[in-house]
Amino acid sequence: MPGTATKVIVTGGAGYIGSHTVVELFHAGYEPIIVDNFVNAEKSSIKGIETILGAKVKLYEGDSGNKEFMERVIAQERGISGIIHFAAYKAVGESVNQPLKYYRNNLDSLLTLMELMKEHHIPHIVFSSSCTVYGQPDTLPVTEKSPKKPAESPYGNTKQICEEILEDTVNSGVPIKVIALRYFNPIGAHPSAEIGELPLGVPNNLVPFVTQTAAGIREKLTVFGDDYDTHDGTCLRDYIHVVDLAKAHVSALQYLGSKSEENSYDVFNIGTGQGSTVLDVINTFEEVNNIKLNYSIGARRAGDVEKVYADVSHANVELRWKTELSLADALKDAWKWQLSLKKN
């Protein structure tokens, strides 16, 4: 267990996954240092984090791709032991329309951090990657050795390129230990309902659309296609509770700290190892929250992968991490979070 002086920079630490990870880092004895420019996050999440922890957290407001700004953060916070890098633009559709914006931001921020890690001898980085690197896999479940497919969007391509940047840096001999965590589908919220997912505008992800429809913010939920090769015809995904996902980052840092070699590159799938369809999610949400959803079946949506779920045995064994929370838990917590937003 690390001591309280073990400082970790969390870029994008006010965002959905970042905020939950800050909470779990604190509980594990780390001192998280949040860096966020609030382009994809609300400042209210900082208050939520501090309410859960009963303590103040350190926050530097700025762009993690700005080298001068990050130099100041590192100088102020002496003894940084690692970085968890969440900060990135993440809307698939927007990335198709504005590819240069995505390549500039998502690549620059990582390049800046890697240069600073080399210059200031910061030994560890955990990178926020995605199962999008697999595309529509040839076989299921997906393992870390499954081939990467050409990206469906500039956003997805930035994840692939960032992984290559990390691996190439390690292969060049720079004394940095790297883990890329390939997330499947994070859902839910902290059980306290103090932090959760806050999509800007119309949600791109299923569960916020479900909760907003249940709350009357959206008139109806459209299920995109019911003629896929799944048990009920709807797309299948591996939905993981965001708290379980956050804990994987703590396990990743602890794993990096235990490795004897001075540089390494590892990739881990972070999911539940089980697939659930869109209708599974809707039915479970209705059941656990005792509420009926207004939804209808629509046409397939271009670019949707039919089914994907993770083989998580590598993370179970090497990181000594496994999920503890169910789909029902996640959907209960997501609805509790949605109701808390109506009160505020």
GROMACS .gro file of C-alpha atoms in nm:
model
  344
    1MET     CA    1   0.000   0.000   0.000
    2PRO     CA    2   0.148   0.336  -0.099
    3GLY     CA    3   0.193   0.612   0.155
    4THR     CA    4  -0.008   0.934   0.148
    5ALA     CA    5   0.287   1.117  -0.011
    6THR     CA    6   0.265   0.913  -0.332
    7LYS     CA    7   0.152   1.181  -0.575
    8VAL     CA    8  -0.023   1.096  -0.900
    9ILE     CA    9  -0.126   1.349  -1.166
   10VAL     CA   10  -0.472   1.271  -1.305
   11THR     CA   11  -0.532   1.456  -1.632
   12GLY     CA   12  -0.904   1.491  -1.699
   13GLY     CA   13  -0.956   1.413  -1.331
   14ALA     CA   14  -1.282   1.608  -1.316
   15GLY     CA   15  -1.441   1.400  -1.593
   16TYR     CA   16  -1.663   1.094  -1.564
   17ILE     CA   17  -1.404   0.818  -1.525
   18GLY     CA   18  -1.138   1.055  -1.391
   19SER     CA   19  -1.347   1.173  -1.095
   20HIS     CA   20  -1.427   0.818  -0.985
   21THR     CA   21  -1.060   0.724  -1.018
   22VAL     CA   22  -0.955   1.020  -0.803
   23VAL     CA   23  -1.186   0.887  -0.529
   24GLU     CA   24  -1.041   0.535  -0.549
   25LEU     CA   25  -0.681   0.665  -0.557
   26PHE     CA   26  -0.745   0.864  -0.239
   27HIS     CA   27  -0.901   0.560  -0.067
   28ALA     CA   28  -0.593   0.354  -0.166
   29GLY     CA   29  -0.353   0.601  -0.001
   30TYR     CA   30  -0.240   0.801  -0.304
   31GLU     CA   31  -0.248   1.179  -0.333
   32PRO     CA   32  -0.428   1.257  -0.661
   33ILE     CA   33  -0.343   1.586  -0.833
   34ILE     CA   34  -0.622   1.681  -1.075
   35VAL     CA   35  -0.538   1.861  -1.399
   36ASP     CA   36  -0.844   1.961  -1.603
   37ASN     CA   37  -0.944   2.243  -1.837
   38PHE     CA   38  -1.318   2.169  -1.793
   39VAL     CA   39  -1.386   2.138  -2.166
   40ASN     CA   40  -1.549   1.796  -2.107
   41ALA     CA   41  -1.627   1.827  -1.736
   42GLU     CA   42  -1.823   2.038  -1.488
   43LYS     CA   43  -1.664   2.207  -1.188
   44SER     CA   44  -1.942   2.061  -0.974
   45SER     CA   45  -1.763   1.725  -0.995
   46ILE     CA   46  -1.483   1.862  -0.775
   47LYS     CA   47  -1.737   1.944  -0.505
   48GLY     CA   48  -1.880   1.592  -0.543
   49ILE     CA   49  -1.536   1.431  -0.507
   50GLU     CA   50  -1.462   1.637  -0.195
   51THR     CA   51  -1.800   1.552  -0.041
   52ILE     CA   52  -1.732   1.179  -0.086
   53LEU     CA   53  -1.378   1.207   0.054
   54GLY     CA   54  -1.450   1.459   0.328
   55ALA     CA   55  -1.129   1.628   0.219
   56LYS     CA   56  -1.001   1.885  -0.030
   57VAL     CA   57  -0.834   1.769  -0.350
   58LYS     CA   58  -0.561   1.951  -0.538
   59LEU     CA   59  -0.676   2.098  -0.868
   60TYR     CA   60  -0.479   2.274  -1.142
   61GLU     CA   61  -0.706   2.425  -1.406
   62GLY     CA   62  -0.541   2.415  -1.746
   63ASP     CA   63  -0.459   2.213  -2.056
   64SER     CA   64  -0.242   1.904  -2.011
   65GLY     CA   65  -0.113   1.960  -2.366
   66ASN     CA   66   0.038   2.295  -2.265
   67LYS     CA   67   0.398   2.217  -2.175
   68GLU     CA   68   0.468   2.541  -1.985
   69PHE     CA   69   0.157   2.491  -1.771
   70MET     CA   70   0.247   2.128  -1.697
   71GLU     CA   71   0.605   2.230  -1.613
   72ARG     CA   72   0.460   2.457  -1.345
   73VAL     CA   73   0.240   2.179  -1.205
   74ILE     CA   74   0.535   1.938  -1.183
   75ALA     CA   75   0.757   2.205  -1.026
   76GLN     CA   76   0.489   2.289  -0.768
   77GLU     CA   77   0.419   1.924  -0.684
   78ARG     CA   78   0.760   1.776  -0.625
   79GLY     CA   79   0.793   1.399  -0.628
   80ILE     CA   80   0.526   1.297  -0.881
   81SER     CA   81   0.540   0.917  -0.906
   82GLY     CA   82   0.302   0.865  -1.193
   83ILE     CA   83   0.039   0.999  -1.432
   84ILE     CA   84  -0.305   0.867  -1.523
   85HIS     CA   85  -0.396   1.022  -1.856
   86PHE     CA   86  -0.769   1.060  -1.925
   87ALA     CA   87  -0.773   1.404  -2.088
   88ALA     CA   88  -0.893   1.376  -2.450
   89TYR     CA   89  -1.174   1.475  -2.680
   90LYS     CA   90  -1.404   1.176  -2.704
   91ALA     CA   91  -1.711   1.230  -2.928
   92VAL     CA   92  -1.693   0.990  -3.223
   93GLY     CA   93  -1.924   1.191  -3.449
   94GLU     CA   94  -1.749   1.520  -3.381
   95SER     CA   95  -1.414   1.358  -3.456
   96VAL     CA   96  -1.539   1.263  -3.805
   97ASN     CA   97  -1.640   1.625  -3.870
   98GLN     CA   98  -1.336   1.783  -3.703
   99PRO     CA   99  -1.048   1.536  -3.736
  100LEU     CA  100  -0.768   1.794  -3.704
  101LYS     CA  101  -0.908   1.913  -3.370
  102TYR     CA  102  -0.897   1.555  -3.241
  103TYR     CA  103  -0.551   1.470  -3.372
  104ARG     CA  104  -0.405   1.797  -3.240
  105ASN     CA  105  -0.555   1.766  -2.893
  106ASN     CA  106  -0.539   1.393  -2.826
  107LEU     CA  107  -0.190   1.338  -2.965
  108ASP     CA  108  -0.035   1.663  -2.839
  109SER     CA  109  -0.142   1.604  -2.479
  110LEU     CA  110   0.022   1.260  -2.471
  111LEU     CA  111   0.338   1.377  -2.649
  112THR     CA  112   0.372   1.663  -2.401
  113LEU     CA  113   0.333   1.431  -2.103
  114MET     CA  114   0.582   1.178  -2.239
  115GLU     CA  115   0.843   1.448  -2.296
  116LEU     CA  116   0.792   1.579  -1.942
  117MET     CA  117   0.808   1.230  -1.793
  118LYS     CA  118   1.142   1.174  -1.964
  119GLU     CA  119   1.281   1.513  -1.856
  120HIS     CA  120   1.159   1.491  -1.493
  121HIS     CA  121   1.211   1.117  -1.441
  122ILE     CA  122   0.844   1.038  -1.374
  123PRO     CA  123   0.844   0.659  -1.399
  124HIS     CA  124   0.482   0.545  -1.448
  125ILE     CA  125   0.190   0.623  -1.677
  126VAL     CA  126  -0.152   0.460  -1.710
  127PHE     CA  127  -0.320   0.549  -2.039
  128SER     CA  128  -0.694   0.559  -2.099
  129SER     CA  129  -0.744   0.350  -2.413
  130SER     CA  130  -1.050   0.182  -2.558
  131CYS     CA  131  -1.190  -0.144  -2.692
  132THR     CA  132  -1.261   0.052  -3.013
  133VAL     CA  133  -0.909  -0.051  -3.120
  134TYR     CA  134  -1.051  -0.401  -3.189
  135GLY     CA  135  -1.336  -0.291  -3.419
  136GLN     CA  136  -1.568  -0.584  -3.495
  137PRO     CA  137  -1.354  -0.872  -3.368
  138ASP     CA  138  -1.321  -1.198  -3.560
  139THR     CA  139  -1.362  -1.409  -3.244
  140LEU     CA  140  -1.511  -1.348  -2.901
  141PRO     CA  141  -1.428  -1.282  -2.628
  142VAL     CA  142  -1.160  -1.030  -2.722
  143THR     CA  143  -0.813  -1.087  -2.576
  144GLU     CA  144  -0.525  -0.843  -2.567
  145LYS     CA  145  -0.372  -1.041  -2.853
  146SER     CA  146  -0.677  -0.993  -3.077
  147PRO     CA  147  -0.580  -0.796  -3.389
  148LYS     CA  148  -0.645  -0.426  -3.402
  149LYS     CA  149  -0.877  -0.330  -3.686
  150PRO     CA  150  -0.866  -0.004  -3.885
  151ALA     CA  151  -1.034   0.262  -3.672
  152GLU     CA  152  -1.394   0.359  -3.750
  153SER     CA  153  -1.332   0.725  -3.660
  154PRO     CA  154  -1.052   0.977  -3.601
  155TYR     CA  155  -1.127   0.946  -3.228
  156GLY     CA  156  -1.066   0.571  -3.241
  157ASN     CA  157  -0.755   0.626  -3.449
  158THR     CA  158  -0.611   0.862  -3.186
  159LYS     CA  159  -0.636   0.578  -2.931
  160GLN     CA  160  -0.447   0.344  -3.164
  161ILE     CA  161  -0.180   0.604  -3.242
  162CYS     CA  162  -0.138   0.692  -2.873
  163GLU     CA  163  -0.080   0.325  -2.791
  164GLU     CA  164   0.186   0.315  -3.064
  165ILE     CA  165   0.352   0.631  -2.925
  166LEU     CA  166   0.369   0.471  -2.581
  167GLU     CA  167   0.505   0.141  -2.707
  168ASP     CA  168   0.762   0.307  -2.934
  169THR     CA  169   0.883   0.524  -2.645
  170VAL     CA  170   0.932   0.219  -2.424
  171ASN     CA  171   1.107   0.031  -2.708
  172SER     CA  172   1.348   0.323  -2.752
  173GLY     CA  173   1.482   0.258  -2.402
  174VAL     CA  174   1.328   0.552  -2.212
  175PRO     CA  175   1.298   0.440  -1.846
  176ILE     CA  176   0.918   0.459  -1.830
  177LYS     CA  177   0.672   0.186  -1.733
  178VAL     CA  178   0.343   0.205  -1.924
  179ILE     CA  179   0.002   0.041  -1.900
  180ALA     CA  180  -0.270   0.100  -2.158
  181LEU     CA  181  -0.612   0.006  -2.022
  182ARG     CA  182  -0.858  -0.081  -2.297
  183TYR     CA  183  -1.197   0.004  -2.150
  184PHE     CA  184  -1.513  -0.163  -2.262
  185ASN     CA  185  -1.838   0.025  -2.177
  186PRO     CA  186  -1.828   0.219  -1.848
  187ILE     CA  187  -2.170   0.291  -1.697
  188GLY     CA  188  -2.323   0.383  -1.363
  189ALA     CA  189  -2.219   0.636  -1.102
  190HIS     CA  190  -2.075   0.653  -0.754
  191PRO     CA  191  -2.327   0.496  -0.512
  192SER     CA  192  -2.332   0.823  -0.315
  193ALA     CA  193  -2.480   0.997  -0.625
  194GLU     CA  194  -2.227   1.277  -0.570
  195ILE     CA  195  -2.048   1.212  -0.903
  196GLY     CA  196  -2.157   1.048  -1.227
  197GLU     CA  197  -2.177   1.087  -1.603
  198LEU     CA  198  -2.266   1.437  -1.725
  199PRO     CA  199  -2.300   1.424  -2.104
  200LEU     CA  200  -2.294   1.756  -2.286
  201GLY     CA  201  -2.607   1.792  -2.500
  202VAL     CA  202  -2.770   1.479  -2.642
  203PRO     CA  203  -2.597   1.171  -2.493
  204ASN     CA  204  -2.393   0.949  -2.726
  205ASN     CA  205  -2.399   0.658  -2.482
  206LEU     CA  206  -2.689   0.426  -2.407
  207VAL     CA  207  -2.727   0.453  -2.029
  208PRO     CA  208  -2.742   0.836  -2.000
  209PHE     CA  209  -3.005   0.827  -2.277
  210VAL     CA  210  -3.195   0.563  -2.079
  211THR     CA  211  -3.188   0.766  -1.756
  212GLN     CA  212  -3.276   1.092  -1.932
  213THR     CA  213  -3.571   0.922  -2.104
  214ALA     CA  214  -3.687   0.780  -1.771
  215ALA     CA  215  -3.659   1.129  -1.620
  216GLY     CA  216  -3.864   1.286  -1.900
  217ILE     CA  217  -3.574   1.489  -2.042
  218ARG     CA  218  -3.584   1.281  -2.363
  219GLU     CA  219  -3.921   1.186  -2.511
  220LYS     CA  220  -3.821   0.843  -2.631
  221LEU     CA  221  -3.527   0.605  -2.661
  222THR     CA  222  -3.461   0.450  -3.000
  223VAL     CA  223  -3.300   0.107  -3.009
  224PHE     CA  224  -3.088   0.094  -3.325
  225GLY     CA  225  -3.172  -0.238  -3.488
  226ASP     CA  226  -3.317  -0.568  -3.363
  227ASP     CA  227  -3.191  -0.798  -3.638
  228TYR     CA  228  -2.834  -0.858  -3.520
  229ASP     CA  229  -2.702  -1.206  -3.447
  230THR     CA  230  -2.761  -1.187  -3.070
  231HIS     CA  231  -3.014  -1.357  -2.841
  232ASP     CA  232  -3.268  -1.074  -2.882
  233GLY     CA  233  -3.142  -0.911  -3.204
  234THR     CA  234  -2.993  -0.598  -3.043
  235CYS     CA  235  -2.626  -0.502  -3.020
  236LEU     CA  236  -2.423  -0.660  -2.740
  237ARG     CA  237  -2.159  -0.485  -2.528
  238ASP     CA  238  -1.953  -0.541  -2.214
  239TYR     CA  239  -2.090  -0.289  -1.961
  240ILE     CA  240  -1.866  -0.224  -1.660
  241HIS     CA  241  -1.953  -0.024  -1.347
  242VAL     CA  242  -1.743   0.291  -1.343
  243VAL     CA  243  -1.633   0.226  -0.983
  244ASP     CA  244  -1.488  -0.113  -1.084
  245LEU     CA  245  -1.316   0.060  -1.377
  246ALA     CA  246  -1.173   0.327  -1.147
  247LYS     CA  247  -1.029   0.060  -0.917
  248ALA     CA  248  -0.849  -0.096  -1.214
  249HIS     CA  249  -0.637   0.220  -1.237
  250VAL     CA  250  -0.527   0.181  -0.876
  251SER     CA  251  -0.435  -0.183  -0.946
  252ALA     CA  252  -0.245  -0.073  -1.258
  253LEU     CA  253  -0.034   0.178  -1.063
  254GLN     CA  254   0.038  -0.080  -0.793
  255TYR     CA  255   0.140  -0.330  -1.062
  256LEU     CA  256   0.378  -0.080  -1.223
  257GLY     CA  257   0.533  -0.008  -0.884
  258SER     CA  258   0.598  -0.379  -0.828
  259LYS     CA  259   0.785  -0.436  -1.156
  260SER     CA  260   1.162  -0.464  -1.129
  261GLU     CA  261   1.250  -0.365  -1.488
  262GLU     CA  262   1.299   0.005  -1.553
  263ASN     CA  263   1.084   0.016  -1.865
  264SER     CA  264   0.787  -0.187  -1.983
  265TYR     CA  265   0.469  -0.169  -2.189
  266ASP     CA  266   0.158  -0.366  -2.096
  267VAL     CA  267  -0.200  -0.369  -2.227
  268PHE     CA  268  -0.505  -0.489  -2.033
  269ASN     CA  269  -0.871  -0.529  -2.122
  270ILE     CA  270  -1.095  -0.378  -1.855
  271GLY     CA  271  -1.448  -0.514  -1.869
  272THR     CA  272  -1.668  -0.772  -1.698
  273GLY     CA  273  -1.606  -1.059  -1.938
  274GLN     CA  274  -1.981  -1.081  -2.007
  275GLY     CA  275  -2.195  -0.932  -2.282
  276SER     CA  276  -2.533  -0.763  -2.238
  277THR     CA  277  -2.759  -0.648  -2.520
  278VAL     CA  278  -2.934  -0.313  -2.545
  279LEU     CA  279  -3.263  -0.481  -2.448
  280ASP     CA  280  -3.090  -0.654  -2.154
  281VAL     CA  281  -2.990  -0.306  -2.030
  282ILE     CA  282  -3.341  -0.165  -2.080
  283ASN     CA  283  -3.513  -0.462  -1.913
  284THR     CA  284  -3.271  -0.463  -1.619
  285PHE     CA  285  -3.309  -0.086  -1.574
  286GLU     CA  286  -3.690  -0.118  -1.568
  287GLU     CA  287  -3.675  -0.408  -1.323
  288VAL     CA  288  -3.430  -0.268  -1.066
  289ASN     CA  289  -3.576   0.083  -1.067
  290ASN     CA  290  -3.944  -0.016  -1.105
  291ILE     CA  291  -3.999   0.221  -1.396
  292LYS     CA  292  -4.121   0.177  -1.754
  293LEU     CA  293  -3.918   0.326  -2.040
  294ASN     CA  294  -4.064   0.474  -2.354
  295TYR     CA  295  -3.861   0.312  -2.631
  296SER     CA  296  -3.905   0.189  -2.986
  297ILE     CA  297  -3.704  -0.017  -3.232
  298GLY     CA  298  -3.542   0.179  -3.514
  299ALA     CA  299  -3.312   0.106  -3.806
  300ARG     CA  300  -2.951   0.000  -3.755
  301ARG     CA  301  -2.706   0.283  -3.694
  302ALA     CA  302  -2.407   0.309  -3.929
  303GLY     CA  303  -2.078   0.206  -3.772
  304ASP     CA  304  -2.223   0.009  -3.480
  305VAL     CA  305  -2.030  -0.308  -3.395
  306GLU     CA  306  -2.265  -0.607  -3.360
  307LYS     CA  307  -2.114  -0.757  -3.047
  308VAL     CA  308  -1.800  -0.724  -2.842
  309TYR     CA  309  -1.703  -0.832  -2.493
  310ALA     CA  310  -1.375  -0.882  -2.312
  311ASP     CA  311  -1.160  -1.166  -2.197
  312VAL     CA  312  -1.037  -1.013  -1.870
  313SER     CA  313  -0.829  -1.306  -1.743
  314HIS     CA  314  -0.502  -1.117  -1.806
  315ALA     CA  315  -0.610  -0.831  -1.577
  316ASN     CA  316  -0.755  -1.076  -1.322
  317VAL     CA  317  -0.422  -1.258  -1.292
  318GLU     CA  318  -0.157  -0.988  -1.343
  319LEU     CA  319  -0.331  -0.684  -1.188
  320ARG     CA  320  -0.513  -0.894  -0.926
  321TRP     CA  321  -0.822  -0.699  -1.017
  322LYS     CA  322  -1.174  -0.816  -1.094
  323THR     CA  323  -1.515  -0.657  -1.111
  324GLU     CA  324  -1.733  -0.664  -0.801
  325LEU     CA  325  -2.047  -0.481  -0.920
  326SER     CA  326  -2.325  -0.604  -1.149
  327LEU     CA  327  -2.520  -0.454  -1.438
  328ALA     CA  328  -2.810  -0.413  -1.194
  329ASP     CA  329  -2.586  -0.223  -0.949
  330ALA     CA  330  -2.468   0.008  -1.226
  331LEU     CA  331  -2.821   0.083  -1.348
  332LYS     CA  332  -2.947   0.146  -0.993
  333ASP     CA  333  -2.659   0.389  -0.932
  334ALA     CA  334  -2.710   0.558  -1.271
  335TRP     CA  335  -3.076   0.626  -1.191
  336LYS     CA  336  -2.992   0.750  -0.842
  337TRP     CA  337  -2.742   0.992  -1.002
  338GLN     CA  338  -3.001   1.110  -1.257
  339LEU     CA  339  -3.251   1.180  -0.977
  340SER     CA  340  -2.988   1.376  -0.784
  341LEU     CA  341  -2.941   1.605  -1.087
  342LYS     CA  342  -3.312   1.694  -1.084
  343LYS     CA  343  -3.280   1.810  -0.723
  344ASN     CA  344  -2.981   2.036  -0.790
   0.00000   0.00000   0.00000
